[in-house]
Amino acid sequence: MTTLAHTITDSRTMFQRQLLHLKRYPSLTLMLIGLPVIFLLLFVYVFGGTLGAGLGSGGGRSAYVNYLSPGILLFTIAGAVAGTAISVAMDMNEGIVDRFRSMAIARASLLTGHVLGSLVQIFIALFFVLGIALAIGFRPNATPVEWLATVGMLLAISFALTWLAVALGMVADSVETASNTPMILSLLPFLGSGFVPTETMPAGLRQFAEYQPFTSMIETLRGLLLGTGIGNSAWIALAWCTGISALSYLWAKRKYNQRATH
């Protein structure tokens, strides 16, 4: 068996391990679905009338659910990767990595299994959150091609943030630390165009909101799903995803190799 085939086989085994975790602990997936759904319902039914009126062009609660839903999808991904960081930190701190080191297992397979398992969990959460959004009035007008592009963008964002979460889980000195460090990712949709237009923010905050990575991602999803202008947001979002993925992968791999040689 070649090295590549050996790595693929071991990665598949580790992926199946993560799927078993998802099956045995469904409460974590339910929690990852529940929090964005609560925020979606809260902002639409409590604040939606007022915030929707601020959108102009006769906006109201129905306009706000359209504006909010792309941001909630990104909020769902940001919240889900916190579970990935915790899972990686548990493996690092509970001795399972040392056990794997004593076995003939490809080093890359453990992290690959975490990433693939996290992607499955994220898309389960996105499916349910999008379903709730559609049920309460989200009305995208995307063509089949735009829906495919939306799935591709969600996959690129999920892949990038998952590798970042893996790296954060690797450097965390405890499970508690790993559960806290990814929280900044859940705040970024609020500090961008996820919940209100950036034009309504104070000058300093508006500049941060317009140039932080989540805003270009949200504007791309909003444009694909609702036909609003995308401009160069898609290219900027893809550049952010590529950069975050590459740097996070190298960071995680370096920390894992350091751990494996100690």
PDB file of C-alpha atoms in Angstrom:
ATOM      1  CA  MET A   1       0.000   0.000   0.000  1.00  0.00           C
ATOM      2  CA  THR A   2       1.402   3.427  -0.966  1.00  0.00           C
ATOM      3  CA  THR A   3       1.797   6.243   1.552  1.00  0.00           C
ATOM      4  CA  LEU A   4      -1.086   8.172  -0.044  1.00  0.00           C
ATOM      5  CA  ALA A   5      -3.408   5.149   0.023  1.00  0.00           C
ATOM      6  CA  HIS A   6      -2.406   4.487   3.638  1.00  0.00           C
ATOM      7  CA  THR A   7      -3.200   8.113   4.563  1.00  0.00           C
ATOM      8  CA  ILE A   8      -6.572   8.011   2.792  1.00  0.00           C
ATOM      9  CA  THR A   9      -7.534   4.737   4.481  1.00  0.00           C
ATOM     10  CA  ASP A  10      -6.579   6.025   7.939  1.00  0.00           C
ATOM     11  CA  SER A  11      -8.327   9.353   7.307  1.00  0.00           C
ATOM     12  CA  ARG A  12     -11.503   7.471   6.401  1.00  0.00           C
ATOM     13  CA  THR A  13     -11.240   5.527   9.662  1.00  0.00           C
ATOM     14  CA  MET A  14     -10.822   8.736  11.662  1.00  0.00           C
ATOM     15  CA  PHE A  15     -13.741  10.299   9.773  1.00  0.00           C
ATOM     16  CA  GLN A  16     -15.910   7.320  10.761  1.00  0.00           C
ATOM     17  CA  ARG A  17     -14.756   7.855  14.366  1.00  0.00           C
ATOM     18  CA  GLN A  18     -16.031  11.433  14.237  1.00  0.00           C
ATOM     19  CA  LEU A  19     -19.335  10.298  12.717  1.00  0.00           C
ATOM     20  CA  LEU A  20     -19.736   7.854  15.600  1.00  0.00           C
ATOM     21  CA  HIS A  21     -19.195  10.746  18.023  1.00  0.00           C
ATOM     22  CA  LEU A  22     -21.943  12.699  16.248  1.00  0.00           C
ATOM     23  CA  LYS A  23     -24.274   9.713  16.475  1.00  0.00           C
ATOM     24  CA  ARG A  24     -23.562   8.995  20.144  1.00  0.00           C
ATOM     25  CA  TYR A  25     -23.712  12.627  21.278  1.00  0.00           C
ATOM     26  CA  PRO A  26     -26.554  14.240  19.284  1.00  0.00           C
ATOM     27  CA  SER A  27     -27.073  16.817  22.056  1.00  0.00           C
ATOM     28  CA  LEU A  28     -24.017  18.768  20.843  1.00  0.00           C
ATOM     29  CA  THR A  29     -25.401  19.008  17.308  1.00  0.00           C
ATOM     30  CA  LEU A  30     -28.815  20.023  18.688  1.00  0.00           C
ATOM     31  CA  MET A  31     -27.146  22.786  20.720  1.00  0.00           C
ATOM     32  CA  LEU A  32     -25.287  24.026  17.621  1.00  0.00           C
ATOM     33  CA  ILE A  33     -28.642  24.208  15.821  1.00  0.00           C
ATOM     34  CA  GLY A  34     -30.581  25.662  18.741  1.00  0.00           C
ATOM     35  CA  LEU A  35     -28.467  28.763  19.403  1.00  0.00           C
ATOM     36  CA  PRO A  36     -28.649  30.272  15.888  1.00  0.00           C
ATOM     37  CA  VAL A  37     -32.356  29.428  15.715  1.00  0.00           C
ATOM     38  CA  ILE A  38     -32.925  31.311  18.986  1.00  0.00           C
ATOM     39  CA  PHE A  39     -31.027  34.328  17.646  1.00  0.00           C
ATOM     40  CA  LEU A  40     -32.952  34.134  14.362  1.00  0.00           C
ATOM     41  CA  LEU A  41     -36.340  34.109  16.123  1.00  0.00           C
ATOM     42  CA  LEU A  42     -35.254  36.745  18.654  1.00  0.00           C
ATOM     43  CA  PHE A  43     -34.017  39.239  16.084  1.00  0.00           C
ATOM     44  CA  VAL A  44     -36.887  38.677  13.665  1.00  0.00           C
ATOM     45  CA  TYR A  45     -39.812  38.729  16.099  1.00  0.00           C
ATOM     46  CA  VAL A  46     -38.476  41.055  18.838  1.00  0.00           C
ATOM     47  CA  PHE A  47     -36.266  43.512  16.956  1.00  0.00           C
ATOM     48  CA  GLY A  48     -37.239  42.786  13.351  1.00  0.00           C
ATOM     49  CA  GLY A  49     -39.973  45.406  13.035  1.00  0.00           C
ATOM     50  CA  THR A  50     -37.723  48.272  14.109  1.00  0.00           C
ATOM     51  CA  LEU A  51     -34.546  47.040  12.439  1.00  0.00           C
ATOM     52  CA  GLY A  52     -36.434  46.231   9.237  1.00  0.00           C
ATOM     53  CA  ALA A  53     -37.858  49.754   9.121  1.00  0.00           C
ATOM     54  CA  GLY A  54     -34.293  51.052   9.099  1.00  0.00           C
ATOM     55  CA  LEU A  55     -33.495  49.145   5.919  1.00  0.00           C
ATOM     56  CA  GLY A  56     -35.494  51.602   3.801  1.00  0.00           C
ATOM     57  CA  SER A  57     -37.599  50.816   0.698  1.00  0.00           C
ATOM     58  CA  GLY A  58     -40.632  49.945   2.821  1.00  0.00           C
ATOM     59  CA  GLY A  59     -38.732  47.429   4.919  1.00  0.00           C
ATOM     60  CA  GLY A  60     -40.291  45.724   7.889  1.00  0.00           C
ATOM     61  CA  ARG A  61     -40.088  42.366   9.619  1.00  0.00           C
ATOM     62  CA  SER A  62     -40.412  40.493   6.303  1.00  0.00           C
ATOM     63  CA  ALA A  63     -37.550  42.534   4.796  1.00  0.00           C
ATOM     64  CA  TYR A  64     -35.419  42.024   7.880  1.00  0.00           C
ATOM     65  CA  VAL A  65     -35.695  38.212   7.831  1.00  0.00           C
ATOM     66  CA  ASN A  66     -34.319  38.321   4.280  1.00  0.00           C
ATOM     67  CA  TYR A  67     -31.502  40.643   5.356  1.00  0.00           C
ATOM     68  CA  LEU A  68     -30.702  38.649   8.517  1.00  0.00           C
ATOM     69  CA  SER A  69     -30.739  35.052   7.245  1.00  0.00           C
ATOM     70  CA  PRO A  70     -27.347  35.074   5.409  1.00  0.00           C
ATOM     71  CA  GLY A  71     -25.726  36.460   8.565  1.00  0.00           C
ATOM     72  CA  ILE A  72     -27.393  33.770  10.673  1.00  0.00           C
ATOM     73  CA  LEU A  73     -25.975  31.093   8.349  1.00  0.00           C
ATOM     74  CA  LEU A  74     -22.470  32.435   8.973  1.00  0.00           C
ATOM     75  CA  PHE A  75     -23.223  32.703  12.705  1.00  0.00           C
ATOM     76  CA  THR A  76     -24.175  28.995  12.584  1.00  0.00           C
ATOM     77  CA  ILE A  77     -20.802  28.050  11.097  1.00  0.00           C
ATOM     78  CA  ALA A  78     -18.890  30.213  13.573  1.00  0.00           C
ATOM     79  CA  GLY A  79     -20.704  28.606  16.493  1.00  0.00           C
ATOM     80  CA  ALA A  80     -20.295  25.069  15.184  1.00  0.00           C
ATOM     81  CA  VAL A  81     -16.518  25.245  14.871  1.00  0.00           C
ATOM     82  CA  ALA A  82     -16.276  25.888  18.617  1.00  0.00           C
ATOM     83  CA  GLY A  83     -17.287  22.242  19.032  1.00  0.00           C
ATOM     84  CA  THR A  84     -14.409  21.255  16.749  1.00  0.00           C
ATOM     85  CA  ALA A  85     -11.879  23.133  18.891  1.00  0.00           C
ATOM     86  CA  ILE A  86     -13.223  21.397  21.998  1.00  0.00           C
ATOM     87  CA  SER A  87     -13.092  17.968  20.353  1.00  0.00           C
ATOM     88  CA  VAL A  88      -9.482  18.493  19.216  1.00  0.00           C
ATOM     89  CA  ALA A  89      -8.459  19.760  22.663  1.00  0.00           C
ATOM     90  CA  MET A  90     -10.027  16.681  24.287  1.00  0.00           C
ATOM     91  CA  ASP A  91      -7.991  14.412  22.021  1.00  0.00           C
ATOM     92  CA  MET A  92      -4.836  16.377  22.820  1.00  0.00           C
ATOM     93  CA  ASN A  93      -5.352  16.374  26.589  1.00  0.00           C
ATOM     94  CA  GLU A  94      -6.878  12.956  27.241  1.00  0.00           C
ATOM     95  CA  GLY A  95      -4.055  10.800  25.926  1.00  0.00           C
ATOM     96  CA  ILE A  96      -5.688   9.436  22.774  1.00  0.00           C
ATOM     97  CA  VAL A  97      -2.996  11.081  20.615  1.00  0.00           C
ATOM     98  CA  ASP A  98      -0.283   9.281  22.564  1.00  0.00           C
ATOM     99  CA  ARG A  99      -2.191   6.037  21.988  1.00  0.00           C
ATOM    100  CA  PHE A 100      -2.370   6.727  18.249  1.00  0.00           C
ATOM    101  CA  ARG A 101       1.367   7.472  18.213  1.00  0.00           C
ATOM    102  CA  SER A 102       2.039   3.899  19.316  1.00  0.00           C
ATOM    103  CA  MET A 103       0.077   2.582  16.322  1.00  0.00           C
ATOM    104  CA  ALA A 104       0.918   2.566  12.613  1.00  0.00           C
ATOM    105  CA  ILE A 105      -1.478   5.401  11.779  1.00  0.00           C
ATOM    106  CA  ALA A 106      -0.782   8.201   9.303  1.00  0.00           C
ATOM    107  CA  ARG A 107      -0.200  11.410  11.273  1.00  0.00           C
ATOM    108  CA  ALA A 108      -2.408  13.522   9.013  1.00  0.00           C
ATOM    109  CA  SER A 109      -5.403  11.235   9.449  1.00  0.00           C
ATOM    110  CA  LEU A 110      -6.454  12.416  12.929  1.00  0.00           C
ATOM    111  CA  LEU A 111      -6.751  16.082  11.950  1.00  0.00           C
ATOM    112  CA  THR A 112      -8.335  15.195   8.602  1.00  0.00           C
ATOM    113  CA  GLY A 113     -10.961  13.129  10.409  1.00  0.00           C
ATOM    114  CA  HIS A 114     -11.770  16.066  12.677  1.00  0.00           C
ATOM    115  CA  VAL A 115     -12.159  18.431   9.701  1.00  0.00           C
ATOM    116  CA  LEU A 116     -14.404  16.084   7.701  1.00  0.00           C
ATOM    117  CA  GLY A 117     -16.554  15.270  10.737  1.00  0.00           C
ATOM    118  CA  SER A 118     -16.924  18.959  11.530  1.00  0.00           C
ATOM    119  CA  LEU A 119     -18.006  19.727   7.957  1.00  0.00           C
ATOM    120  CA  VAL A 120     -20.763  17.110   8.202  1.00  0.00           C
ATOM    121  CA  GLN A 121     -21.939  18.556  11.515  1.00  0.00           C
ATOM    122  CA  ILE A 122     -21.895  22.124  10.155  1.00  0.00           C
ATOM    123  CA  PHE A 123     -23.974  21.244   7.104  1.00  0.00           C
ATOM    124  CA  ILE A 124     -26.509  19.371   9.256  1.00  0.00           C
ATOM    125  CA  ALA A 125     -26.843  22.542  11.354  1.00  0.00           C
ATOM    126  CA  LEU A 126     -27.051  24.780   8.248  1.00  0.00           C
ATOM    127  CA  PHE A 127     -29.778  22.577   6.761  1.00  0.00           C
ATOM    128  CA  PHE A 128     -31.998  22.921   9.823  1.00  0.00           C
ATOM    129  CA  VAL A 129     -31.316  26.635  10.389  1.00  0.00           C
ATOM    130  CA  LEU A 130     -32.048  27.421   6.733  1.00  0.00           C
ATOM    131  CA  GLY A 131     -35.262  25.399   7.008  1.00  0.00           C
ATOM    132  CA  ILE A 132     -36.394  27.448  10.015  1.00  0.00           C
ATOM    133  CA  ALA A 133     -35.509  30.678   8.186  1.00  0.00           C
ATOM    134  CA  LEU A 134     -37.616  29.611   5.190  1.00  0.00           C
ATOM    135  CA  ALA A 135     -40.488  28.673   7.500  1.00  0.00           C
ATOM    136  CA  ILE A 136     -40.627  32.151   9.068  1.00  0.00           C
ATOM    137  CA  GLY A 137     -40.449  34.092   5.829  1.00  0.00           C
ATOM    138  CA  PHE A 138     -36.963  34.009   4.276  1.00  0.00           C
ATOM    139  CA  ARG A 139     -37.585  34.154   0.539  1.00  0.00           C
ATOM    140  CA  PRO A 140     -34.410  33.729  -1.571  1.00  0.00           C
ATOM    141  CA  ASN A 141     -34.758  34.144  -5.328  1.00  0.00           C
ATOM    142  CA  ALA A 142     -31.550  32.326  -6.301  1.00  0.00           C
ATOM    143  CA  THR A 143     -31.314  30.276  -9.476  1.00  0.00           C
ATOM    144  CA  PRO A 144     -30.069  26.644  -9.309  1.00  0.00           C
ATOM    145  CA  VAL A 145     -26.589  27.855 -10.297  1.00  0.00           C
ATOM    146  CA  GLU A 146     -26.655  30.490  -7.559  1.00  0.00           C
ATOM    147  CA  TRP A 147     -27.744  27.856  -5.038  1.00  0.00           C
ATOM    148  CA  LEU A 148     -24.770  25.713  -6.074  1.00  0.00           C
ATOM    149  CA  ALA A 149     -22.496  28.732  -5.700  1.00  0.00           C
ATOM    150  CA  THR A 150     -24.001  29.360  -2.258  1.00  0.00           C
ATOM    151  CA  VAL A 151     -23.250  25.784  -1.184  1.00  0.00           C
ATOM    152  CA  GLY A 152     -19.716  26.170  -2.517  1.00  0.00           C
ATOM    153  CA  MET A 153     -19.204  29.419  -0.614  1.00  0.00           C
ATOM    154  CA  LEU A 154     -20.596  27.875   2.592  1.00  0.00           C
ATOM    155  CA  LEU A 155     -18.230  24.914   2.109  1.00  0.00           C
ATOM    156  CA  ALA A 156     -15.229  27.211   1.578  1.00  0.00           C
ATOM    157  CA  ILE A 157     -16.102  29.246   4.697  1.00  0.00           C
ATOM    158  CA  SER A 158     -16.726  26.114   6.768  1.00  0.00           C
ATOM    159  CA  PHE A 159     -13.452  24.541   5.618  1.00  0.00           C
ATOM    160  CA  ALA A 160     -11.458  27.662   6.510  1.00  0.00           C
ATOM    161  CA  LEU A 161     -13.035  28.198   9.934  1.00  0.00           C
ATOM    162  CA  THR A 162     -12.816  24.475  10.757  1.00  0.00           C
ATOM    163  CA  TRP A 163      -9.051  24.419  10.164  1.00  0.00           C
ATOM    164  CA  LEU A 164      -8.771  27.575  12.281  1.00  0.00           C
ATOM    165  CA  ALA A 165     -10.736  25.826  15.044  1.00  0.00           C
ATOM    166  CA  VAL A 166      -8.470  22.759  14.763  1.00  0.00           C
ATOM    167  CA  ALA A 167      -5.429  25.007  15.234  1.00  0.00           C
ATOM    168  CA  LEU A 168      -7.046  26.750  18.209  1.00  0.00           C
ATOM    169  CA  GLY A 169      -7.847  23.364  19.740  1.00  0.00           C
ATOM    170  CA  MET A 170      -4.232  22.285  19.232  1.00  0.00           C
ATOM    171  CA  VAL A 171      -2.757  25.281  21.063  1.00  0.00           C
ATOM    172  CA  ALA A 172      -5.309  25.302  23.899  1.00  0.00           C
ATOM    173  CA  ASP A 173      -3.849  24.087  27.197  1.00  0.00           C
ATOM    174  CA  SER A 174      -7.244  22.787  28.368  1.00  0.00           C
ATOM    175  CA  VAL A 175     -10.715  21.964  27.104  1.00  0.00           C
ATOM    176  CA  GLU A 176     -12.050  25.055  28.891  1.00  0.00           C
ATOM    177  CA  THR A 177      -9.626  27.297  26.994  1.00  0.00           C
ATOM    178  CA  ALA A 178     -10.581  25.618  23.722  1.00  0.00           C
ATOM    179  CA  SER A 179     -14.243  26.368  24.385  1.00  0.00           C
ATOM    180  CA  ASN A 180     -13.549  30.086  24.892  1.00  0.00           C
ATOM    181  CA  THR A 181     -11.017  31.050  22.209  1.00  0.00           C
ATOM    182  CA  PRO A 182     -13.339  30.483  19.180  1.00  0.00           C
ATOM    183  CA  MET A 183     -15.976  32.806  20.722  1.00  0.00           C
ATOM    184  CA  ILE A 184     -14.504  35.765  18.832  1.00  0.00           C
ATOM    185  CA  LEU A 185     -15.696  34.089  15.619  1.00  0.00           C
ATOM    186  CA  SER A 186     -19.295  34.186  16.871  1.00  0.00           C
ATOM    187  CA  LEU A 187     -18.995  37.937  17.523  1.00  0.00           C
ATOM    188  CA  LEU A 188     -17.742  38.860  14.052  1.00  0.00           C
ATOM    189  CA  PRO A 189     -21.182  38.584  12.338  1.00  0.00           C
ATOM    190  CA  PHE A 190     -22.435  41.194  14.843  1.00  0.00           C
ATOM    191  CA  LEU A 191     -19.420  43.431  14.094  1.00  0.00           C
ATOM    192  CA  GLY A 192     -20.063  43.212  10.361  1.00  0.00           C
ATOM    193  CA  SER A 193     -23.058  43.377   8.050  1.00  0.00           C
ATOM    194  CA  GLY A 194     -24.729  40.275   9.467  1.00  0.00           C
ATOM    195  CA  PHE A 195     -27.387  41.952  11.610  1.00  0.00           C
ATOM    196  CA  VAL A 196     -27.464  45.616  10.554  1.00  0.00           C
ATOM    197  CA  PRO A 197     -25.963  47.552   7.619  1.00  0.00           C
ATOM    198  CA  THR A 198     -22.440  48.781   8.309  1.00  0.00           C
ATOM    199  CA  GLU A 199     -23.507  52.313   7.217  1.00  0.00           C
ATOM    200  CA  THR A 200     -25.427  52.674  10.493  1.00  0.00           C
ATOM    201  CA  MET A 201     -22.314  52.155  12.657  1.00  0.00           C
ATOM    202  CA  PRO A 202     -19.999  54.820  14.133  1.00  0.00           C
ATOM    203  CA  ALA A 203     -17.027  55.714  11.917  1.00  0.00           C
ATOM    204  CA  GLY A 204     -14.311  53.638  13.607  1.00  0.00           C
ATOM    205  CA  LEU A 205     -16.488  50.573  14.023  1.00  0.00           C
ATOM    206  CA  ARG A 206     -17.819  50.954  10.472  1.00  0.00           C
ATOM    207  CA  GLN A 207     -14.292  50.769   9.029  1.00  0.00           C
ATOM    208  CA  PHE A 208     -13.562  47.596  11.001  1.00  0.00           C
ATOM    209  CA  ALA A 209     -16.920  46.108   9.985  1.00  0.00           C
ATOM    210  CA  GLU A 210     -16.408  46.799   6.298  1.00  0.00           C
ATOM    211  CA  TYR A 211     -12.918  45.273   6.126  1.00  0.00           C
ATOM    212  CA  GLN A 212     -13.167  42.284   8.476  1.00  0.00           C
ATOM    213  CA  PRO A 213     -13.494  38.941   6.636  1.00  0.00           C
ATOM    214  CA  PHE A 214     -17.050  38.030   7.641  1.00  0.00           C
ATOM    215  CA  THR A 215     -18.593  41.059   5.937  1.00  0.00           C
ATOM    216  CA  SER A 216     -17.417  40.041   2.455  1.00  0.00           C
ATOM    217  CA  MET A 217     -18.604  36.477   3.138  1.00  0.00           C
ATOM    218  CA  ILE A 218     -22.046  37.650   4.278  1.00  0.00           C
ATOM    219  CA  GLU A 219     -22.423  40.066   1.359  1.00  0.00           C
ATOM    220  CA  THR A 220     -21.531  37.251  -1.060  1.00  0.00           C
ATOM    221  CA  LEU A 221     -24.143  34.915   0.450  1.00  0.00           C
ATOM    222  CA  ARG A 222     -26.715  37.736   0.479  1.00  0.00           C
ATOM    223  CA  GLY A 223     -26.017  38.561  -3.158  1.00  0.00           C
ATOM    224  CA  LEU A 224     -26.217  34.934  -4.289  1.00  0.00           C
ATOM    225  CA  LEU A 225     -29.434  34.204  -2.383  1.00  0.00           C
ATOM    226  CA  LEU A 226     -31.283  37.510  -2.810  1.00  0.00           C
ATOM    227  CA  GLY A 227     -29.840  39.074  -5.935  1.00  0.00           C
ATOM    228  CA  THR A 228     -28.326  42.087  -4.165  1.00  0.00           C
ATOM    229  CA  GLY A 229     -25.105  43.510  -5.555  1.00  0.00           C
ATOM    230  CA  ILE A 230     -22.011  41.448  -4.779  1.00  0.00           C
ATOM    231  CA  GLY A 231     -19.333  43.684  -6.332  1.00  0.00           C
ATOM    232  CA  ASN A 232     -15.902  42.257  -5.515  1.00  0.00           C
ATOM    233  CA  SER A 233     -17.084  40.672  -2.261  1.00  0.00           C
ATOM    234  CA  ALA A 234     -16.933  37.121  -3.678  1.00  0.00           C
ATOM    235  CA  TRP A 235     -13.270  37.454  -4.650  1.00  0.00           C
ATOM    236  CA  ILE A 236     -12.402  39.022  -1.305  1.00  0.00           C
ATOM    237  CA  ALA A 237     -14.298  36.284   0.549  1.00  0.00           C
ATOM    238  CA  LEU A 238     -12.539  33.532  -1.414  1.00  0.00           C
ATOM    239  CA  ALA A 239      -9.183  35.193  -0.734  1.00  0.00           C
ATOM    240  CA  TRP A 240      -9.955  35.281   2.996  1.00  0.00           C
ATOM    241  CA  CYS A 241     -11.032  31.614   2.924  1.00  0.00           C
ATOM    242  CA  THR A 242      -7.882  30.555   1.073  1.00  0.00           C
ATOM    243  CA  GLY A 243      -5.607  32.522   3.396  1.00  0.00           C
ATOM    244  CA  ILE A 244      -7.294  31.342   6.595  1.00  0.00           C
ATOM    245  CA  SER A 245      -7.308  27.721   5.377  1.00  0.00           C
ATOM    246  CA  ALA A 246      -3.624  27.711   4.387  1.00  0.00           C
ATOM    247  CA  LEU A 247      -2.311  29.489   7.488  1.00  0.00           C
ATOM    248  CA  SER A 248      -4.506  27.495   9.871  1.00  0.00           C
ATOM    249  CA  TYR A 249      -3.523  24.194   8.245  1.00  0.00           C
ATOM    250  CA  LEU A 250       0.185  24.999   8.542  1.00  0.00           C
ATOM    251  CA  TRP A 251      -0.310  26.182  12.136  1.00  0.00           C
ATOM    252  CA  ALA A 252      -2.237  23.051  13.142  1.00  0.00           C
ATOM    253  CA  LYS A 253       0.176  20.710  11.358  1.00  0.00           C
ATOM    254  CA  ARG A 254       3.193  22.347  13.041  1.00  0.00           C
ATOM    255  CA  LYS A 255       1.660  22.090  16.515  1.00  0.00           C
ATOM    256  CA  TYR A 256       0.563  18.502  15.898  1.00  0.00           C
ATOM    257  CA  ASN A 257       4.034  17.450  14.720  1.00  0.00           C
ATOM    258  CA  GLN A 258       5.562  19.136  17.773  1.00  0.00           C
ATOM    259  CA  ARG A 259       3.172  17.194  19.997  1.00  0.00           C
ATOM    260  CA  ALA A 260       3.834  13.942  18.146  1.00  0.00           C
ATOM    261  CA  THR A 261       7.616  14.194  18.531  1.00  0.00           C
ATOM    262  CA  HIS A 262       7.574  14.971  22.272  1.00  0.00           C
TER     263      HIS A 262
END
